[in-house]
């Protein structure tokens, strides 16, 4: 590899290379074009790679030098190393045969927006530090809120507002800190130990993590059980019972996270009814629509967030299923002041007339960090490059492909769809009936083992990548469609891979 | 503007445009090359723009449509709008005449690394999700730790380890949560209200924010006073006195943030002595070297972090003064288990053999968020493209330019350097003696007004951008050198701008 050719170590030599400015425009142009071609070729050839990286732990340490090079290396050498040493260690989330977790849907527009943002490389902590970064973000968040038909109260054009965060976890940390401080200002700052956070056993682990981070007592986190009979949705009745029981213990209900499109099965919690319960106890409700929120830009899916008007905040990840590269979590809140009260610091070095005049938004007070990238650019480029029309078309095409996969599963007697499909993800498994003849079957344990083996076999093939969940004691396979390059032929191939490996796995049990 | 030509609104029409895949490799190549040229031209012409954006609040809303376009728009149209509507609202952090805050130093290598990371667009929450993302990060953090001569105990090759966070605030939130949970497991989980956090009045506001976020009682945050006579460094004696007073009140000292290179004046706290005090009370010490840490790769500056071996964690921002685009905060900890104990969640959907085997690092448990970008690529490209030799040269060239500016200030009788320069930032002001003849001078108030007017005049000129601080009651101007394109001629010009405007401002007082 290239790095072997280079001089290492801390010894200063007499022939230091001549210094070119590391941001020289013409050298930028030259190397930039090389990199564009490298990445375009990567996308062109992406189907040649195993979707799931097949390397072993520690593979890279064996291939790279012990320390950083002393002398500069040319981009051509570095790209050779990327090709030979990095690409084999990549799980190809952009592959058309990637069906794992949820998609990380890239697009040309998202990529270009990220380039622009990286080129300007502004630190948009407040309006003053780059007015366009703040203003474009506010405008785009109102555009997007309109597209989702969010209630006006969540938009700047109402009295709310939207902000781009990195991830859902950050969005929940911020809203939970806001809720916590609002509540503590009512019940006294010494009562943090009495606050309780609620979700279901299907709520994303980000809720628990956020709760840990903002200092909620570890004993005051509730993951309310769900059941297959109600499609793993959070029951408003159970929520109320749990709250009442906590109040009896002298605890204070604080925060509920309701989910539209859970991670395991894309289930949807009944927002309206849950918000009604929460309202009775003065709780903050956050709606986590990380994966599925984007599809509400299609009118036929909007009903899934009916009831959102009762919530305090709503977020979805444009970096999941909305063609905007990682990271880009869209968060709207009805009461920005609550966020700002909790998260603002106003050090002297950031004071300026625009902020003092209160005429502007200073997004540093809407998020954890002070520094922030110009993320609005990529969202703006996505909205404009594709328009509402094509964005809907893209999402609908993924749903259609999921319908095809679902049908193939349903039509096969060995398989079953475990939870009804809501969006573009199919939750399925080899049905217990497929191994019913096998002696010593103790029910779930065996069929779970079979499905686990099936998933391992599929992923080891390198042809497709899927992941799993365990719900209601069942080990299920998840086929999440939404990688941008995926076409119908890839979905048909995925089913063939599943089917062929099921054949092989089942043959050892029958 | 382009958007006027487009059809808006939710009406579906009959001639929806034909769908091209939004990640089509050849279209990616075409548009990617256009964008590279756009950004290269931006760098080439950057000196033509006023450094500080001169727009008024609300400027962009007047120029953009009310809602997202219904139909797609070509990249050429969008780039026209970037040129006419976005660029005027940018404060040009990449301009060679940008001397505000701290630098946000871009580079070709940093940019290319960000492109690669965006191209792969993997979500590297655990090893399994893309082994290269995790392994390269661990390797590069050890390389960089070596370059800084961090004690082995902070490196993976010792028993510590490094992780890339977005910002210092995130790094402090994570380490403070770890410290908090370690302490609470000793003194009981109901005692969060007794924990106290310490910094100085010069510590970055990120400490206060982190303290608010992790649930430290707002009354338990200590910003210990500093003084000009000790160059605004935190006094170990005052720290001990404050701690003792808190212990007498029944409080529990938790966390100290010591700074190497404060935001206002780049002062350096005495790490060794502070760590000694903290050790006596079992506190966690974090060293925030956000701006200046990078310069410790030059042996002649390494002494500034002597004593770091007594700390628990250390961070610096590669996106400030290390040519790695925003965001990239390098954090090392001696005891990764403390972080993991506080931040880990292990949901079923992420379970995998590699994690279960404990052979791998899962960085999701070292940070706030679950999702994470492949940030190590940009740092790796920076280290390899420039090598230790040129990175040192670049930093030293900035320090040399700051020396030149400092000398120009010192040689002028109207001006004074307020705090001795440690790195590449000069803290200066018009000296009180320049207006001593003015009747009714009440000391600081007037000279502060003069310096404030000077800064406003400088920035309104658009020729350079500097920012201010207030220390020891003095309003001071900060000239932070480190924008990648800055050359000696820009520094000389900056001084001329300062000098000429001082002339004009002072003439109204004399």
CSV table of C-alpha atoms in Angstrom, one decimal, chain A residues 224-501:
chain,number,residue,atom,x,y,z
A,224,UNK,CA,-45.1,0.1,28.6
A,225,UNK,CA,-45.8,-3.3,27.2
A,226,UNK,CA,-47.4,-3.7,23.8
A,227,UNK,CA,-49.0,-6.8,22.1
A,228,UNK,CA,-49.2,-8.4,18.7
A,229,UNK,CA,-53.0,-8.2,19.0
A,230,UNK,CA,-52.8,-4.4,18.8
A,231,UNK,CA,-50.0,-4.4,16.3
A,232,UNK,CA,-47.5,-3.4,19.0
A,233,UNK,CA,-49.0,0.1,19.4
A,234,UNK,CA,-48.9,1.9,22.7
A,235,UNK,CA,-52.3,1.6,24.5
A,236,UNK,CA,-53.7,4.9,25.9
A,237,UNK,CA,-55.4,2.9,28.6
A,238,UNK,CA,-52.2,1.3,29.8
A,239,UNK,CA,-50.5,4.6,29.7
A,240,UNK,CA,-53.2,6.1,31.9
A,241,UNK,CA,-52.9,3.3,34.4
A,242,UNK,CA,-49.2,3.6,34.5
A,243,UNK,CA,-49.3,7.3,35.1
A,244,UNK,CA,-51.9,6.9,37.8
A,245,UNK,CA,-49.8,4.4,39.6
A,246,UNK,CA,-46.8,6.7,39.4
A,247,UNK,CA,-48.8,9.7,40.8
A,248,UNK,CA,-49.9,7.5,43.7
A,249,UNK,CA,-46.2,7.0,44.5
A,250,UNK,CA,-45.7,10.7,44.6
A,251,UNK,CA,-44.0,10.8,41.2
A,252,UNK,CA,-44.6,13.4,38.5
A,253,UNK,CA,-45.4,12.4,34.9
A,254,UNK,CA,-43.2,14.5,32.6
A,255,UNK,CA,-42.7,13.3,29.0
A,256,UNK,CA,-44.3,10.9,26.6
A,257,UNK,CA,-42.7,9.8,23.3
A,258,UNK,CA,-45.2,8.4,20.8
A,259,UNK,CA,-44.0,6.8,17.7
A,260,UNK,CA,-45.2,6.9,14.1
A,261,UNK,CA,-43.4,3.9,12.5
A,262,UNK,CA,-41.5,2.0,15.2
A,263,UNK,CA,-38.1,0.6,14.5
A,264,UNK,CA,-39.0,-3.1,14.9
A,265,UNK,CA,-42.3,-3.2,12.9
A,266,UNK,CA,-43.2,0.3,11.8
A,267,UNK,CA,-46.2,0.3,14.1
A,268,UNK,CA,-48.0,3.5,14.7
A,269,UNK,CA,-49.1,4.7,18.2
A,270,UNK,CA,-52.6,6.3,18.4
A,271,UNK,CA,-51.4,9.9,18.6
A,272,UNK,CA,-54.8,11.5,19.3
A,273,UNK,CA,-55.8,9.3,22.2
A,274,UNK,CA,-52.3,9.4,23.7
A,275,UNK,CA,-52.1,13.1,23.6
A,276,UNK,CA,-55.5,13.3,25.3
A,277,UNK,CA,-54.2,11.2,28.2
A,278,UNK,CA,-51.0,13.3,28.4
A,279,UNK,CA,-52.9,16.5,28.4
A,280,UNK,CA,-54.8,15.4,31.5
A,281,UNK,CA,-51.5,15.3,33.4
A,282,UNK,CA,-49.8,18.4,31.8
A,283,UNK,CA,-47.1,16.2,30.1
A,284,UNK,CA,-45.0,17.0,27.1
A,285,UNK,CA,-45.6,14.8,24.1
A,286,UNK,CA,-43.0,14.2,21.5
A,287,UNK,CA,-43.9,12.4,18.3
A,288,UNK,CA,-41.0,10.4,16.9
A,289,UNK,CA,-41.7,9.8,13.2
A,290,UNK,CA,-38.0,9.2,12.4
A,291,UNK,CA,-38.5,6.8,9.6
A,292,UNK,CA,-42.0,7.2,8.4
A,293,UNK,CA,-42.7,10.9,8.9
A,294,UNK,CA,-41.5,11.7,5.4
A,295,UNK,CA,-44.2,9.7,3.7
A,296,UNK,CA,-46.9,12.0,5.1
A,297,UNK,CA,-46.1,14.3,2.2
A,298,UNK,CA,-48.3,11.9,0.3
A,299,UNK,CA,-51.9,12.8,1.1
A,300,UNK,CA,-52.9,9.1,1.3
A,301,UNK,CA,-50.5,8.5,4.2
A,302,UNK,CA,-51.2,11.7,6.2
A,303,UNK,CA,-53.8,10.0,8.4
A,304,UNK,CA,-51.0,8.2,10.2
A,305,UNK,CA,-50.2,11.4,12.1
A,306,UNK,CA,-53.7,12.5,12.8
A,307,UNK,CA,-53.8,13.8,16.3
A,308,UNK,CA,-50.3,15.4,16.1
A,309,UNK,CA,-52.0,18.7,16.9
A,310,UNK,CA,-52.1,17.6,20.5
A,311,UNK,CA,-48.4,17.0,20.7
A,312,UNK,CA,-45.7,19.5,21.7
A,313,UNK,CA,-43.0,18.5,19.3
A,314,UNK,CA,-42.6,16.3,16.2
A,315,UNK,CA,-39.5,15.0,14.4
A,316,UNK,CA,-38.5,12.9,11.5
A,317,UNK,CA,-35.2,12.1,9.9
A,318,UNK,CA,-34.7,13.5,6.4
A,319,UNK,CA,-31.6,11.3,6.4
A,320,UNK,CA,-33.6,8.1,6.6
A,321,UNK,CA,-36.2,8.1,3.9
A,322,UNK,CA,-36.1,11.6,2.4
A,323,UNK,CA,-33.0,11.6,0.2
A,324,UNK,CA,-31.0,13.9,2.5
A,325,UNK,CA,-27.7,12.5,3.5
A,326,UNK,CA,-26.8,11.9,7.1
A,327,UNK,CA,-27.3,13.8,9.4
A,328,UNK,CA,-30.5,15.7,9.2
A,329,UNK,CA,-33.3,15.4,11.7
A,330,UNK,CA,-36.2,17.8,11.3
A,331,UNK,CA,-37.7,18.9,14.6
A,332,UNK,CA,-40.7,21.2,15.0
A,333,UNK,CA,-41.9,22.6,18.3
A,334,UNK,CA,-45.0,24.5,19.3
A,335,UNK,CA,-43.2,26.5,21.9
A,336,UNK,CA,-39.7,27.5,20.9
A,337,UNK,CA,-39.4,29.6,24.1
A,338,UNK,CA,-39.4,26.4,26.2
A,339,UNK,CA,-36.4,25.1,24.2
A,340,UNK,CA,-34.6,28.4,24.4
A,341,UNK,CA,-35.2,28.8,28.1
A,342,UNK,CA,-33.6,25.5,28.7
A,343,UNK,CA,-30.8,25.6,26.2
A,344,UNK,CA,-29.7,29.2,25.8
A,345,UNK,CA,-26.4,30.6,27.0
A,346,UNK,CA,-25.5,34.1,26.0
A,347,UNK,CA,-21.8,34.6,26.4
A,348,UNK,CA,-20.4,38.1,25.6
A,349,UNK,CA,-18.4,36.9,22.6
A,350,UNK,CA,-21.6,36.1,20.8
A,351,UNK,CA,-23.4,39.3,21.6
A,352,UNK,CA,-24.5,41.4,18.6
A,353,UNK,CA,-27.2,43.9,17.6
A,354,UNK,CA,-29.4,41.5,15.6
A,355,UNK,CA,-29.7,39.1,18.6
A,356,UNK,CA,-30.2,41.9,21.1
A,357,UNK,CA,-33.0,43.2,18.9
A,358,UNK,CA,-34.9,39.9,19.2
A,359,UNK,CA,-35.7,40.1,15.5
A,360,UNK,CA,-33.8,37.0,14.6
A,361,UNK,CA,-33.6,33.3,15.4
A,362,UNK,CA,-30.4,32.1,17.0
A,363,UNK,CA,-30.5,28.4,16.5
A,364,UNK,CA,-27.7,27.7,19.0
A,365,UNK,CA,-30.5,28.0,21.6
A,366,UNK,CA,-32.6,25.3,19.9
A,367,UNK,CA,-30.0,22.5,20.2
A,368,UNK,CA,-27.3,20.9,22.3
A,369,UNK,CA,-24.2,22.2,20.5
A,370,UNK,CA,-23.2,25.8,19.9
A,371,UNK,CA,-21.6,25.2,16.5
A,372,UNK,CA,-23.8,24.0,13.7
A,373,UNK,CA,-23.4,23.2,10.0
A,374,UNK,CA,-25.4,24.8,7.2
A,375,UNK,CA,-27.7,21.7,7.0
A,376,UNK,CA,-30.6,23.6,5.4
A,377,UNK,CA,-28.8,23.7,2.1
A,378,UNK,CA,-29.1,20.0,1.5
A,379,UNK,CA,-32.7,19.9,2.4
A,380,UNK,CA,-33.4,22.9,0.2
A,381,UNK,CA,-31.6,21.2,-2.7
A,382,UNK,CA,-33.6,18.0,-2.2
A,383,UNK,CA,-36.9,19.9,-2.2
A,384,UNK,CA,-36.0,22.0,-5.3
A,385,UNK,CA,-34.2,19.3,-7.3
A,386,UNK,CA,-37.1,16.8,-7.0
A,387,UNK,CA,-40.1,19.0,-6.2
A,388,UNK,CA,-43.0,17.7,-4.2
A,389,UNK,CA,-44.2,15.7,-7.3
A,390,UNK,CA,-41.1,13.5,-7.6
A,391,UNK,CA,-40.5,13.2,-3.9
A,392,UNK,CA,-44.0,11.7,-3.6
A,393,UNK,CA,-43.3,9.5,-6.6
A,394,UNK,CA,-40.1,8.2,-5.1
A,395,UNK,CA,-41.7,7.3,-1.8
A,396,UNK,CA,-44.7,5.7,-3.5
A,397,UNK,CA,-42.4,3.6,-5.7
A,398,UNK,CA,-40.7,2.2,-2.5
A,399,UNK,CA,-44.1,1.4,-1.0
A,400,UNK,CA,-45.1,-0.4,-4.2
A,401,UNK,CA,-41.9,-2.5,-4.1
A,402,UNK,CA,-42.7,-3.4,-0.5
A,403,UNK,CA,-46.1,-4.5,-1.5
A,404,UNK,CA,-44.6,-6.7,-4.1
A,405,UNK,CA,-42.2,-8.3,-1.5
A,406,UNK,CA,-45.1,-8.6,0.9
A,407,UNK,CA,-47.2,-10.4,-1.7
A,408,UNK,CA,-44.3,-12.9,-2.5
A,409,UNK,CA,-44.1,-13.6,1.3
A,410,UNK,CA,-47.8,-14.1,1.7
A,411,UNK,CA,-48.0,-16.4,-1.4
A,412,UNK,CA,-45.4,-18.7,0.0
A,413,UNK,CA,-46.7,-21.4,2.4
A,414,UNK,CA,-43.5,-21.5,4.4
A,415,UNK,CA,-43.5,-17.9,5.2
A,416,UNK,CA,-45.7,-15.4,7.1
A,417,UNK,CA,-46.0,-11.6,7.4
A,418,UNK,CA,-45.8,-11.1,11.1
A,419,UNK,CA,-47.2,-7.5,11.4
A,420,UNK,CA,-49.3,-5.8,8.7
A,421,UNK,CA,-47.1,-3.6,6.5
A,422,UNK,CA,-47.8,0.1,6.9
A,423,UNK,CA,-45.1,1.7,4.8
A,424,UNK,CA,-42.1,0.2,2.9
A,425,UNK,CA,-40.9,-2.3,5.4
A,426,UNK,CA,-42.0,-5.9,5.6
A,427,UNK,CA,-41.7,-7.9,8.8
A,428,UNK,CA,-41.7,-11.6,8.0
A,429,UNK,CA,-40.4,-15.0,9.0
A,430,UNK,CA,-40.5,-18.7,8.2
A,431,UNK,CA,-43.7,-19.8,9.7
A,432,UNK,CA,-43.8,-22.3,12.6
A,433,UNK,CA,-45.9,-24.5,10.3
A,434,UNK,CA,-42.9,-25.0,8.0
A,435,UNK,CA,-41.1,-27.0,10.7
A,436,UNK,CA,-44.1,-28.5,12.4
A,437,UNK,CA,-43.0,-32.0,11.6
A,438,UNK,CA,-39.8,-31.6,13.4
A,439,UNK,CA,-39.6,-33.6,16.6
A,440,UNK,CA,-38.8,-31.8,19.9
A,441,UNK,CA,-40.2,-28.5,18.7
A,442,UNK,CA,-40.7,-26.4,21.8
A,443,UNK,CA,-42.4,-23.7,19.8
A,444,UNK,CA,-40.9,-20.3,19.6
A,445,UNK,CA,-37.3,-21.2,20.5
A,446,UNK,CA,-36.9,-23.5,17.5
A,447,UNK,CA,-38.6,-21.3,14.9
A,448,UNK,CA,-36.6,-18.4,16.2
A,449,UNK,CA,-33.4,-20.4,15.7
A,450,UNK,CA,-34.5,-21.3,12.2
A,451,UNK,CA,-35.2,-17.7,11.3
A,452,UNK,CA,-31.9,-16.5,12.9
A,453,UNK,CA,-30.0,-19.1,10.8
A,454,UNK,CA,-31.9,-17.9,7.7
A,455,UNK,CA,-30.9,-14.3,8.3
A,456,UNK,CA,-27.3,-15.2,8.9
A,457,UNK,CA,-27.2,-17.3,5.7
A,458,UNK,CA,-28.8,-14.5,3.7
A,459,UNK,CA,-26.3,-11.8,4.9
A,460,UNK,CA,-23.3,-14.1,4.6
A,461,UNK,CA,-24.1,-14.5,0.9
A,462,UNK,CA,-23.4,-10.8,0.4
A,463,UNK,CA,-26.2,-10.6,-2.1
A,464,UNK,CA,-28.6,-8.7,0.1
A,465,UNK,CA,-28.6,-7.3,3.6
A,466,UNK,CA,-31.5,-7.5,6.0
A,467,UNK,CA,-31.7,-7.1,9.7
A,468,UNK,CA,-33.9,-8.6,12.4
A,469,UNK,CA,-36.2,-7.7,15.3
A,470,UNK,CA,-37.7,-9.6,18.2
A,471,UNK,CA,-41.3,-8.8,18.9
A,472,UNK,CA,-43.7,-10.7,21.0
A,473,UNK,CA,-41.1,-13.3,21.5
A,474,UNK,CA,-40.8,-13.8,17.7
A,475,UNK,CA,-37.5,-13.5,15.8
A,476,UNK,CA,-38.5,-11.7,12.6
A,477,UNK,CA,-36.7,-10.6,9.5
A,478,UNK,CA,-37.1,-7.0,8.3
A,479,UNK,CA,-37.0,-6.1,4.7
A,480,UNK,CA,-36.8,-2.3,4.6
A,481,UNK,CA,-37.1,-0.9,1.1
A,482,UNK,CA,-35.9,2.6,0.5
A,483,UNK,CA,-32.2,2.6,-0.6
A,484,UNK,CA,-32.3,5.1,-3.5
A,485,UNK,CA,-30.9,2.8,-6.1
A,486,UNK,CA,-33.3,-0.1,-5.4
A,487,UNK,CA,-35.5,-1.1,-8.3
A,488,UNK,CA,-38.1,-3.8,-8.6
A,489,UNK,CA,-35.6,-6.3,-10.0
A,490,UNK,CA,-33.5,-6.0,-6.7
A,491,UNK,CA,-36.6,-6.8,-4.7
A,492,UNK,CA,-37.4,-9.8,-6.7
A,493,UNK,CA,-33.8,-10.9,-6.4
A,494,UNK,CA,-34.0,-10.3,-2.6
A,495,UNK,CA,-37.0,-12.6,-2.4
A,496,UNK,CA,-35.1,-15.3,-4.4
A,497,UNK,CA,-32.2,-15.1,-2.1
A,498,UNK,CA,-34.5,-15.4,1.0
A,499,UNK,CA,-36.3,-18.3,-0.6
A,500,UNK,CA,-33.2,-20.2,-1.7
A,501,UNK,CA,-31.6,-19.9,1.7
